[in-house]
CSV table of C-alpha atoms in Angstrom, one decimal:
chain,number,residue,atom,x,y,z
O,1,MET,CA,17.4,-27.5,65.1
O,2,LEU,CA,18.4,-31.2,66.2
O,3,PHE,CA,16.1,-33.0,68.6
O,4,ASP,CA,17.1,-33.3,72.2
O,5,ALA,CA,16.3,-36.7,73.6
O,6,SER,CA,16.8,-35.6,77.6
O,7,ARG,CA,13.7,-33.1,76.8
O,8,ASP,CA,10.2,-34.8,76.8
O,9,ASP,CA,9.2,-33.1,73.6
O,10,VAL,CA,7.0,-35.0,71.1
O,11,ILE,CA,7.4,-34.0,67.8
O,12,SER,CA,5.4,-35.1,64.5
O,13,VAL,CA,6.4,-37.5,61.8
O,14,ALA,CA,6.7,-34.9,59.2
O,15,THR,CA,8.8,-32.7,61.8
O,16,LEU,CA,11.0,-36.1,62.0
O,17,ASN,CA,11.4,-36.6,58.4
O,18,ARG,CA,12.3,-32.8,57.9
O,19,MET,CA,15.2,-33.1,60.4
O,20,ALA,CA,16.4,-36.5,58.9
O,21,ARG,CA,16.5,-34.8,55.6
O,22,GLN,CA,18.2,-31.5,56.8
O,23,LEU,CA,20.7,-33.7,58.5
O,24,LEU,CA,21.4,-35.9,55.1
O,25,GLU,CA,21.5,-32.9,52.8
O,26,GLY,CA,23.9,-31.1,55.3
O,27,GLY,CA,26.3,-33.9,56.4
O,28,LEU,CA,26.7,-35.7,52.8
O,29,PRO,CA,28.3,-33.4,50.0
O,30,PRO,CA,27.0,-34.0,46.4
O,31,THR,CA,29.1,-37.5,45.4
O,32,TRP,CA,29.4,-39.7,42.3
O,33,ILE,CA,27.9,-43.3,43.0
O,34,SER,CA,27.9,-46.1,40.7
O,35,GLY,CA,25.3,-49.0,40.3
O,36,GLU,CA,22.6,-51.1,37.9
O,37,VAL,CA,19.4,-49.1,37.0
O,38,SER,CA,16.1,-51.2,38.1
O,39,ASN,CA,12.7,-50.2,38.4
O,40,LEU,CA,12.8,-47.5,36.0
O,41,THR,CA,9.8,-45.2,35.4
O,42,LEU,CA,9.8,-42.5,33.0
O,43,ALA,CA,7.0,-40.1,33.9
O,44,ALA,CA,4.7,-38.1,31.7
O,45,SER,CA,5.8,-34.8,33.2
O,46,GLY,CA,9.6,-36.1,32.0
O,47,HIS,CA,11.1,-36.9,35.4
O,48,ALA,CA,13.0,-40.3,35.9
O,49,TYR,CA,12.4,-42.6,38.9
O,50,PHE,CA,14.3,-45.5,39.3
O,51,SER,CA,16.6,-47.7,41.6
O,52,LEU,CA,20.4,-47.6,41.5
O,53,LYS,CA,21.6,-50.9,43.0
O,54,ASP,CA,24.4,-53.1,43.2
O,55,GLY,CA,25.5,-56.5,44.8
O,56,GLY,CA,24.6,-55.5,48.2
O,57,ALA,CA,22.2,-52.7,48.6
O,58,GLN,CA,19.8,-50.6,46.5
O,59,ILE,CA,18.6,-46.9,46.9
O,60,ARG,CA,15.8,-44.9,45.2
O,61,CYS,CA,16.9,-42.1,42.6
O,62,VAL,CA,14.9,-39.2,41.1
O,63,MET,CA,16.2,-37.3,37.9
O,64,PHE,CA,14.0,-34.2,36.9
O,65,ARG,CA,13.2,-33.3,33.8
O,66,HIS,CA,15.6,-30.5,33.3
O,67,ARG,CA,18.5,-32.3,34.2
O,68,LEU,CA,17.6,-35.3,32.4
O,69,SER,CA,17.3,-33.2,28.9
O,70,GLN,CA,20.9,-32.2,29.7
O,71,ALA,CA,22.3,-35.9,30.2
O,72,GLY,CA,22.4,-36.9,26.4
O,73,PHE,CA,20.9,-40.1,26.6
O,74,ARG,CA,18.1,-41.7,28.9
O,75,PRO,CA,18.7,-44.6,31.2
O,76,ALA,CA,17.3,-48.0,30.5
O,77,GLU,CA,16.8,-51.0,33.0
O,78,GLY,CA,20.0,-53.0,33.7
O,79,MET,CA,22.2,-49.9,32.5
O,80,GLN,CA,25.4,-49.3,34.6
O,81,LEU,CA,25.5,-46.1,35.3
O,82,GLU,CA,27.6,-43.4,37.3
O,83,LEU,CA,25.7,-40.5,38.8
O,84,ARG,CA,26.4,-37.6,40.8
O,85,GLY,CA,23.6,-35.9,43.4
O,86,THR,CA,22.8,-35.0,46.6
O,87,VAL,CA,21.3,-37.4,49.2
O,88,THR,CA,18.1,-36.3,50.7
O,89,LEU,CA,15.0,-37.7,51.6
O,90,TYR,CA,11.3,-37.8,50.4
O,91,GLU,CA,9.2,-36.3,53.4
O,92,ALA,CA,5.9,-37.3,52.4
O,93,ARG,CA,6.7,-41.0,52.2
O,94,GLY,CA,10.0,-41.1,54.5
O,95,ASP,CA,11.9,-42.6,51.6
O,96,TYR,CA,15.4,-42.0,51.5
O,97,GLN,CA,16.7,-41.4,48.2
O,98,ILE,CA,19.0,-39.4,45.7
O,99,THR,CA,18.2,-36.3,43.8
O,100,VAL,CA,20.4,-36.8,40.7
O,101,ASP,CA,22.1,-33.8,39.1
O,102,THR,CA,24.2,-35.8,36.1
O,103,MET,CA,24.9,-39.0,35.2
O,104,ARG,CA,26.8,-41.2,32.7
O,105,GLN,CA,27.1,-44.6,31.3
O,106,ALA,CA,29.8,-46.7,33.8
O,107,GLY,CA,33.3,-46.8,32.3
O,108,LEU,CA,32.6,-43.8,30.3
O,109,GLY,CA,33.1,-41.1,32.8
O,110,ARG,CA,36.5,-39.3,30.8
O,111,LEU,CA,34.1,-38.9,27.8
O,112,TYR,CA,31.2,-37.4,29.5
O,113,GLU,CA,33.7,-35.1,31.3
O,114,ALA,CA,35.3,-34.1,28.2
O,115,PHE,CA,31.9,-33.7,26.7
O,116,GLU,CA,31.0,-31.2,29.4
O,117,GLN,CA,34.2,-29.4,29.4
O,118,LEU,CA,34.0,-29.0,25.4
O,119,LYS,CA,30.5,-28.1,25.4
O,120,ALA,CA,31.3,-25.5,28.0
O,121,ARG,CA,34.1,-23.9,26.2
O,122,LEU,CA,32.4,-23.8,22.9
O,123,ALA,CA,28.9,-22.2,24.7
O,124,GLU,CA,31.3,-19.7,26.1
O,125,GLN,CA,32.7,-18.9,22.5
O,126,GLY,CA,29.2,-18.4,21.1
O,127,LEU,CA,29.2,-21.3,19.0
O,128,PHE,CA,25.4,-21.9,20.6
O,129,ASP,CA,24.1,-18.6,20.4
O,130,SER,CA,20.5,-19.0,18.9
O,131,ALA,CA,21.2,-15.4,17.3
O,132,ALA,CA,23.7,-17.3,15.0
O,133,LYS,CA,21.1,-19.7,13.9
O,134,ARG,CA,20.4,-19.3,10.3
O,135,PRO,CA,16.8,-20.3,8.8
O,136,LEU,CA,16.5,-23.2,6.7
O,137,PRO,CA,15.7,-22.3,2.9
O,138,ALA,CA,11.9,-23.2,2.2
O,139,HIS,CA,12.8,-24.5,-1.5
O,140,PRO,CA,16.3,-25.7,-1.7
O,141,ARG,CA,18.0,-26.2,-5.2
O,142,ALA,CA,19.9,-28.9,-4.0
O,143,ILE,CA,20.5,-30.8,-0.8
O,144,GLY,CA,24.0,-32.3,0.3
O,145,VAL,CA,24.6,-35.1,2.8
O,146,VAL,CA,27.9,-35.6,4.8
O,147,THR,CA,27.7,-39.2,5.6
O,148,SER,CA,29.2,-42.4,5.0
O,149,PRO,CA,27.8,-44.1,1.6
O,150,ALA,CA,27.5,-47.4,3.4
O,151,ALA,CA,25.5,-46.1,6.1
O,152,ALA,CA,22.0,-46.9,6.6
O,153,ALA,CA,21.4,-43.2,7.3
O,154,LEU,CA,22.3,-42.4,4.0
O,155,ARG,CA,19.7,-44.9,2.7
O,156,ASP,CA,17.0,-43.4,5.2
O,157,VAL,CA,18.0,-39.7,3.8
O,158,ILE,CA,17.8,-40.4,0.1
O,159,THR,CA,14.2,-42.4,0.6
O,160,THR,CA,12.8,-39.6,2.4
O,161,LEU,CA,13.9,-36.7,-0.1
O,162,ARG,CA,12.5,-39.0,-3.0
O,163,ARG,CA,9.3,-39.8,-1.6
O,164,ARG,CA,8.7,-35.9,-0.6
O,165,MET,CA,10.6,-34.0,-3.4
O,166,PRO,CA,12.4,-36.2,-5.8
O,167,SER,CA,12.9,-33.3,-8.4
O,168,ILE,CA,15.8,-32.0,-5.8
O,169,PRO,CA,19.4,-32.8,-6.5
O,170,VAL,CA,21.2,-35.1,-3.6
O,171,ILE,CA,25.1,-34.4,-3.5
O,172,LEU,CA,27.0,-36.9,-1.5
O,173,TYR,CA,30.4,-35.8,0.4
O,174,PRO,CA,31.3,-39.3,1.6
O,175,THR,CA,33.5,-39.8,5.0
O,176,PRO,CA,33.9,-42.0,7.7
O,177,VAL,CA,31.3,-41.3,10.5
O,178,GLN,CA,33.5,-43.4,13.1
O,179,GLY,CA,36.8,-45.0,14.1
O,180,GLU,CA,40.0,-43.2,14.3
O,181,GLY,CA,40.1,-40.2,12.6
O,182,ALA,CA,36.6,-39.7,11.7
O,183,ALA,CA,36.1,-36.3,13.0
O,184,GLN,CA,38.8,-34.8,11.0
O,185,GLN,CA,37.1,-36.3,7.5
O,186,VAL,CA,33.5,-35.4,8.7
O,187,ALA,CA,35.0,-31.9,9.4
O,188,ALA,CA,36.7,-31.7,6.1
O,189,ALA,CA,33.6,-32.9,4.0
O,190,ILE,CA,31.6,-30.2,5.8
O,191,ARG,CA,34.3,-27.7,4.7
O,192,LEU,CA,34.6,-28.8,1.3
O,193,ALA,CA,30.5,-28.4,0.7
O,194,SER,CA,30.6,-25.2,2.1
O,195,GLU,CA,33.8,-24.3,-0.3
O,196,ARG,CA,31.8,-25.5,-3.2
O,197,ALA,CA,28.6,-23.7,-2.0
O,198,GLU,CA,26.7,-26.4,-4.6
O,199,THR,CA,23.7,-26.9,-2.1
O,200,ASP,CA,21.5,-24.9,-0.3
O,201,VAL,CA,21.5,-27.0,2.8
O,202,LEU,CA,23.8,-29.8,4.4
O,203,ILE,CA,22.7,-32.5,5.9
O,204,VAL,CA,25.1,-34.4,8.5
O,205,CYS,CA,24.0,-37.6,9.6
O,206,ARG,CA,24.7,-41.0,10.6
O,207,GLY,CA,22.7,-43.7,12.3
O,208,GLY,CA,22.3,-44.7,16.2
O,209,GLY,CA,25.2,-46.4,18.1
O,210,SER,CA,27.0,-46.0,21.7
O,211,ILE,CA,28.6,-42.9,22.9
O,212,GLU,CA,32.0,-44.2,21.5
O,213,ASP,CA,30.1,-44.6,17.9
O,214,LEU,CA,28.6,-41.2,18.1
O,215,TRP,CA,32.1,-39.4,19.4
O,216,ALA,CA,33.4,-38.1,16.3
O,217,PHE,CA,30.4,-35.6,16.5
O,218,ASN,CA,31.5,-34.4,19.6
O,219,GLU,CA,35.0,-33.2,18.5
O,220,GLU,CA,36.1,-29.6,18.2
O,221,CYS,CA,36.8,-29.8,14.7
O,222,VAL,CA,33.7,-30.8,13.6
O,223,ALA,CA,32.1,-28.0,15.8
O,224,TRP,CA,33.9,-25.3,14.1
O,225,ALA,CA,33.7,-26.8,10.7
O,226,ILE,CA,29.6,-26.7,11.2
O,227,ALA,CA,29.9,-22.9,12.7
O,228,ASP,CA,32.1,-22.0,9.5
O,229,SER,CA,29.9,-23.2,7.2
O,230,VAL,CA,28.3,-20.7,4.6
O,231,ILE,CA,25.7,-23.1,4.1
O,232,PRO,CA,23.0,-23.7,6.9
O,233,VAL,CA,23.5,-27.5,8.4
O,234,VAL,CA,21.1,-29.6,10.1
O,235,THR,CA,22.2,-32.5,12.1
O,236,GLY,CA,20.7,-35.7,12.1
O,237,VAL,CA,23.1,-38.1,14.5
O,238,GLY,CA,21.7,-41.2,16.0
O,239,HIS,CA,18.6,-41.9,17.9
O,240,GLU,CA,15.9,-39.2,19.2
O,241,THR,CA,17.8,-39.5,22.5
O,242,ASP,CA,21.1,-39.0,21.2
O,243,VAL,CA,22.5,-35.6,21.9
O,244,THR,CA,26.2,-34.4,20.3
O,245,ILE,CA,28.3,-31.2,20.2
O,246,ALA,CA,27.2,-31.2,16.3
O,247,ASP,CA,23.7,-30.6,17.6
O,248,PHE,CA,24.2,-27.6,19.7
O,249,VAL,CA,26.4,-26.2,16.9
O,250,ALA,CA,24.1,-26.7,13.9
O,251,ASP,CA,21.5,-24.4,12.7
O,252,ARG,CA,18.9,-27.2,13.3
O,253,ARG,CA,19.0,-30.4,15.0
O,254,ALA,CA,16.8,-33.2,14.0
O,255,PRO,CA,16.2,-36.5,15.9
O,256,THR,CA,16.8,-38.6,13.5
O,257,PRO,CA,18.7,-38.8,10.1
O,258,THR,CA,15.0,-39.3,8.4
O,259,ALA,CA,13.6,-35.9,10.2
O,260,ALA,CA,16.6,-34.1,9.0
O,261,ALA,CA,15.6,-34.9,5.4
O,262,GLU,CA,11.9,-34.0,6.3
O,263,LEU,CA,13.1,-30.9,7.7
O,264,VAL,CA,15.0,-29.5,4.7
O,265,SER,CA,12.9,-30.7,1.8
O,266,PRO,CA,9.2,-29.4,1.3
O,267,ASP,CA,6.6,-32.0,0.7
O,268,LYS,CA,5.3,-32.4,-3.0
O,269,ALA,CA,2.0,-33.6,-1.8
O,270,GLN,CA,1.5,-30.6,0.6
O,271,LEU,CA,2.8,-28.2,-2.0
O,272,ALA,CA,0.3,-30.1,-5.0
O,273,ALA,CA,-2.4,-29.5,-2.1
O,274,GLN,CA,-1.4,-25.9,-1.6
O,275,LEU,CA,-1.2,-25.4,-5.3
O,276,GLU,CA,-4.8,-26.7,-5.9
O,277,GLN,CA,-6.4,-24.8,-3.4
O,278,ALA,CA,-4.4,-21.4,-4.9
O,279,ARG,CA,-5.5,-22.8,-8.2
O,280,ARG,CA,-9.4,-22.9,-6.9
O,281,HIS,CA,-8.9,-19.7,-5.2
O,282,LEU,CA,-7.3,-18.0,-8.3
O,283,TYR,CA,-10.5,-19.7,-10.1
O,284,ARG,CA,-13.0,-18.6,-8.0
O,285,ALA,CA,-11.4,-14.9,-8.1
O,286,LEU,CA,-11.1,-15.0,-12.1
O,287,ALA,CA,-14.8,-16.4,-12.2
O,288,ARG,CA,-16.1,-13.5,-9.9
O,289,GLN,CA,-14.3,-11.0,-11.7
O,290,LEU,CA,-15.5,-12.2,-14.8
O,291,THR,CA,-18.9,-12.0,-13.7
O,292,ASP,CA,-18.4,-8.6,-12.5
O,293,LYS,CA,-17.0,-7.4,-15.6
O,294,SER,CA,-19.5,-9.0,-17.9
O,295,GLN,CA,-22.3,-7.2,-15.7
O,296,HIS,CA,-20.6,-3.9,-15.8
O,297,LEU,CA,-20.3,-4.7,-19.9
O,298,ASP,CA,-23.9,-5.4,-20.1
O,299,PHE,CA,-24.4,-1.8,-17.9
O,300,LEU,CA,-22.3,-0.1,-20.6
O,301,ALA,CA,-23.6,-1.6,-23.6
O,302,ARG,CA,-27.5,-0.6,-22.4
O,303,ARG,CA,-26.1,3.2,-22.0
O,304,LEU,CA,-24.1,2.8,-25.7
O,305,SER,CA,-26.4,3.4,-28.8
O,306,HIS,CA,-25.7,3.1,-32.5
O,307,PRO,CA,-25.4,7.0,-33.8
O,308,GLY,CA,-28.2,6.6,-36.3
O,309,GLU,CA,-30.2,5.8,-33.2
O,310,ARG,CA,-29.2,8.5,-31.3
O,311,LEU,CA,-30.0,10.6,-34.5
O,312,ARG,CA,-33.3,9.3,-34.9
O,313,GLN,CA,-33.9,10.1,-30.9
O,314,GLN,CA,-32.7,13.4,-31.2
O,315,GLN,CA,-35.1,14.0,-34.3
O,316,GLU,CA,-38.0,12.4,-32.3
O,317,ARG,CA,-37.2,14.9,-29.2
O,318,LEU,CA,-36.9,17.6,-31.6
O,319,ARG,CA,-40.5,17.2,-33.5
O,320,THR,CA,-41.9,16.7,-29.8
O,321,ALA,CA,-40.0,19.9,-28.6
O,322,ARG,CA,-41.5,21.8,-32.0
O,323,ALA,CA,-45.0,20.4,-31.3
O,324,ASN,CA,-44.9,21.1,-27.7
O,325,LEU,CA,-43.5,25.0,-28.8
O,326,ALA,CA,-46.6,25.2,-31.2
O,327,ARG,CA,-48.8,24.1,-28.6
O,328,LEU,CA,-47.6,26.7,-26.2
O,329,GLY,CA,-47.7,29.4,-29.0
O,330,ARG,CA,-51.5,28.7,-29.8
O,331,GLU,CA,-52.4,28.3,-26.2
O,332,ASN,CA,-50.4,31.7,-25.5
O,333,ILE,CA,-52.2,33.4,-28.6
O,334,ARG,CA,-55.3,32.2,-27.2
O,335,ARG,CA,-55.1,33.3,-23.9
O,336,LYS,CA,-53.8,36.9,-24.9
O,337,GLN,CA,-57.0,36.8,-27.5
O,338,TRP,CA,-58.9,36.0,-24.7
O,339,SER,CA,-57.1,39.2,-22.7
O,340,LEU,CA,-58.2,41.3,-25.4
O,341,ASP,CA,-61.4,40.3,-25.8
O,342,MET,CA,-62.2,40.7,-22.1
O,343,ALA,CA,-60.4,44.3,-22.4
O,344,LYS,CA,-62.7,45.0,-25.2
O,345,THR,CA,-65.7,44.0,-23.3
O,346,ARG,CA,-64.7,46.3,-20.6
O,347,LEU,CA,-64.2,49.0,-22.9
O,348,LEU,CA,-67.6,48.7,-24.7
O,349,GLY,CA,-68.7,48.9,-21.1
O,350,CYS,CA,-67.1,52.2,-21.0
O,351,GLU,CA,-68.2,53.4,-24.4
O,352,PRO,CA,-71.4,55.7,-23.4
O,353,GLY,CA,-69.2,57.9,-21.0
O,354,LEU,CA,-66.8,58.9,-23.7
O,355,ALA,CA,-68.9,61.1,-26.1
O,356,ILE,CA,-69.0,64.3,-24.2
O,357,PRO,CA,-65.0,64.1,-24.1
O,358,ALA,CA,-64.9,63.5,-27.8
O,359,ARG,CA,-67.3,66.4,-28.5
O,360,ARG,CA,-64.9,68.5,-26.3
O,361,VAL,CA,-62.0,67.2,-28.1
O,362,GLN,CA,-63.4,67.9,-31.4
O,363,ALA,CA,-64.2,71.8,-30.6
O,364,ALA,CA,-60.7,71.8,-29.3
O,365,ARG,CA,-59.5,70.8,-32.4
O,366,ALA,CA,-61.3,73.3,-34.4
O,367,ALA,CA,-60.3,76.1,-32.3
O,368,LEU,CA,-56.8,75.1,-32.6
O,369,GLU,CA,-57.0,75.0,-36.3
O,370,HIS,CA,-58.3,78.3,-36.7
O,371,ALA,CA,-55.7,80.0,-34.6
O,372,MET,CA,-52.9,78.3,-36.6
O,373,GLN,CA,-54.5,79.6,-39.7
O,374,SER,CA,-54.4,83.1,-38.3
O,375,ALA,CA,-50.9,82.8,-36.9
O,376,LEU,CA,-49.8,81.6,-40.3
O,377,ALA,CA,-51.2,84.5,-42.0
O,378,ASP,CA,-49.7,86.9,-39.8
O,379,LYS,CA,-46.6,85.3,-40.3
O,380,SER,CA,-46.9,85.3,-43.9
O,381,ARG,CA,-47.7,89.0,-44.4
O,382,HIS,CA,-44.7,89.6,-41.7
O,383,LEU,CA,-42.3,87.5,-43.8
O,384,ALA,CA,-43.2,89.1,-47.1
O,385,ARG,CA,-42.6,92.8,-45.5
O,386,LEU,CA,-39.3,91.7,-44.4
O,387,ASP,CA,-38.3,90.6,-47.8
O,388,GLY,CA,-39.5,93.6,-49.5
O,389,MET,CA,-37.1,95.6,-47.1
O,390,LEU,CA,-34.4,92.9,-48.0
O,391,GLY,CA,-34.8,93.3,-51.2
O,392,ALA,CA,-34.5,97.3,-51.3
O,393,MET,CA,-31.5,96.7,-49.4
O,394,ASP,CA,-30.1,94.0,-51.6
O,395,PRO,CA,-26.8,95.3,-53.7
O,396,HIS,CA,-27.4,92.9,-56.4
O,397,ALA,CA,-30.9,94.5,-56.8
O,398,VAL,CA,-28.9,97.9,-58.2
O,399,LEU,CA,-26.7,95.6,-60.5
O,400,SER,CA,-29.9,95.1,-62.4
O,401,ARG,CA,-30.1,98.7,-63.3
O,402,GLY,CA,-26.5,98.5,-65.1
O,403,TYR,CA,-24.1,99.0,-61.9
O,404,ALA,CA,-21.2,97.0,-61.2
O,405,ILE,CA,-19.3,96.2,-57.9
O,406,VAL,CA,-15.5,96.3,-58.3
O,407,GLU,CA,-13.6,93.6,-56.0
O,408,ASN,CA,-10.0,93.4,-55.5
O,409,ALA,CA,-8.0,90.2,-56.2
O,410,VAL,CA,-9.3,89.0,-52.1
O,411,GLY,CA,-12.8,90.1,-52.8
O,412,ARG,CA,-13.1,93.2,-51.1
O,413,ALA,CA,-15.4,96.0,-52.5
O,414,ILE,CA,-13.4,98.9,-53.9
O,415,ARG,CA,-15.1,102.5,-53.2
O,416,ALA,CA,-12.0,104.8,-54.4
O,417,PRO,CA,-9.5,104.7,-56.9
O,418,ALA,CA,-7.0,105.3,-54.7
O,419,GLU,CA,-7.3,101.3,-53.2
O,420,LEU,CA,-6.2,100.2,-56.7
O,421,ALA,CA,-2.8,100.2,-58.3
O,422,ASP,CA,-2.1,100.6,-61.7
O,423,GLY,CA,-1.8,97.7,-63.6
O,424,GLU,CA,-3.7,95.4,-60.8
O,425,THR,CA,-6.4,93.0,-61.6
O,426,VAL,CA,-9.9,93.3,-60.3
O,427,THR,CA,-13.3,91.5,-60.9
O,428,LEU,CA,-16.3,93.4,-61.9
O,429,ARG,CA,-19.7,91.8,-60.6
O,430,LEU,CA,-22.5,92.2,-63.0
O,431,ALA,CA,-26.1,91.5,-62.7
O,432,GLU,CA,-25.7,88.6,-64.9
O,433,GLY,CA,-22.2,87.2,-64.0
O,434,GLY,CA,-18.8,88.7,-63.9
O,435,THR,CA,-15.8,89.6,-65.2
O,436,GLU,CA,-12.1,90.7,-64.8
O,437,ALA,CA,-10.3,94.1,-65.7
O,438,VAL,CA,-6.9,95.5,-65.5
O,439,VAL,CA,-6.6,99.0,-64.1
O,440,ARG,CA,-5.1,102.1,-66.0
O,441,HIS,CA,-5.1,105.2,-64.6
O,442,PRO,CA,-5.0,108.2,-66.6
O,443,SER,CA,-2.2,111.1,-66.4
O,444,GLY,CA,-2.3,112.7,-63.3
O,445,THR,CA,-2.5,111.5,-59.7
O,446,GLN,CA,-4.7,108.8,-58.7
O,447,ALA,CA,-6.5,111.4,-56.1
O,448,ASP,CA,-7.3,113.7,-59.0
O,449,LEU,CA,-9.1,110.8,-61.1
O,450,PRO,CA,-13.0,111.3,-61.6
O,451,PHE,CA,-15.1,108.3,-60.4
């Protein structure tokens, strides 16, 4: 809302400054401005505060951290800049200033524009994706370096590698790093290293310089060579404030060549310290295990005895058991004897009451013996009578008077001559043995034969 001077409204300073800010931001579009940097302050927050001046005037500028990090360099006192931003007013102090969106060194607008365009195009093609970044090997077998043989960066890299891990071989892929055609040669050196695949990691580096000096690392051919490399690539181009397209494509960016060498190489001192720590841990673990095993061995040794000793112990236990058994037997016999003596004592105490039953038993025994003798005599007389009767009826008794019993072949007694056939063999049973005879019938019929 604009202030109407025809009215008698009174406004605050804050309201005035807010209205002025709205007028400036709404009336002046973002534009490019050139001038010289002065009164520069780089705050701990990462923001940059400075004045941009020329021969006739100056204006306060602020560039916030997230914008400054994308500029690719840091402003310095006296530096000629071309910056683009929004004209505004800082309401708290009423300071008229520019909020800077981007900046470039004066005279290099074309290069920065080309830089931003290439950066945007490669980002759309996925060359900057973090998912495509490869991890660096923890213990590379060989390290490749793409740089100029005469560059101070090469000496810094080699010095650092020798200090940290001198056992790792370094292979140089020499190439110019600035001047006409340098970008194509840097790209060719990267592709050569990738084709040979004789190193585990590749450092692409050069020392500091102006944006023109570093421009070979902002070319698209170098970016694609890094992206196509089968070997992880670490860039160390310029100083910490220098940022190139190669840095965005590389798997890791180091602020300097020395830092790149530190990134790709293990520190032998640190490894030695880790090894010593591991050795101490292993020694303590082995010592503890040895102690435990020794104690266990002593325990087993106490349980283990010689066979002869075990036999002696068994014999001793057998003797003890035998003695205990004998003692228990004697004690058992003594207890039984005591019980028997007690029973005898009780029996003797009851003996006077047994006299009458004993006499009765004696009388019963005598009566029983008499009855048995009488019964036996009766049975003997009856047996003699039966024996006499049996003897009278025994046919063998008749034989003793000269008679004989005639039996046929099956042992049946013959009663009549008709039961025998002429010529049949018969047995004659006599009082004293027997004999055989053959039957001969006399003339006439068998029925007429006399006995």
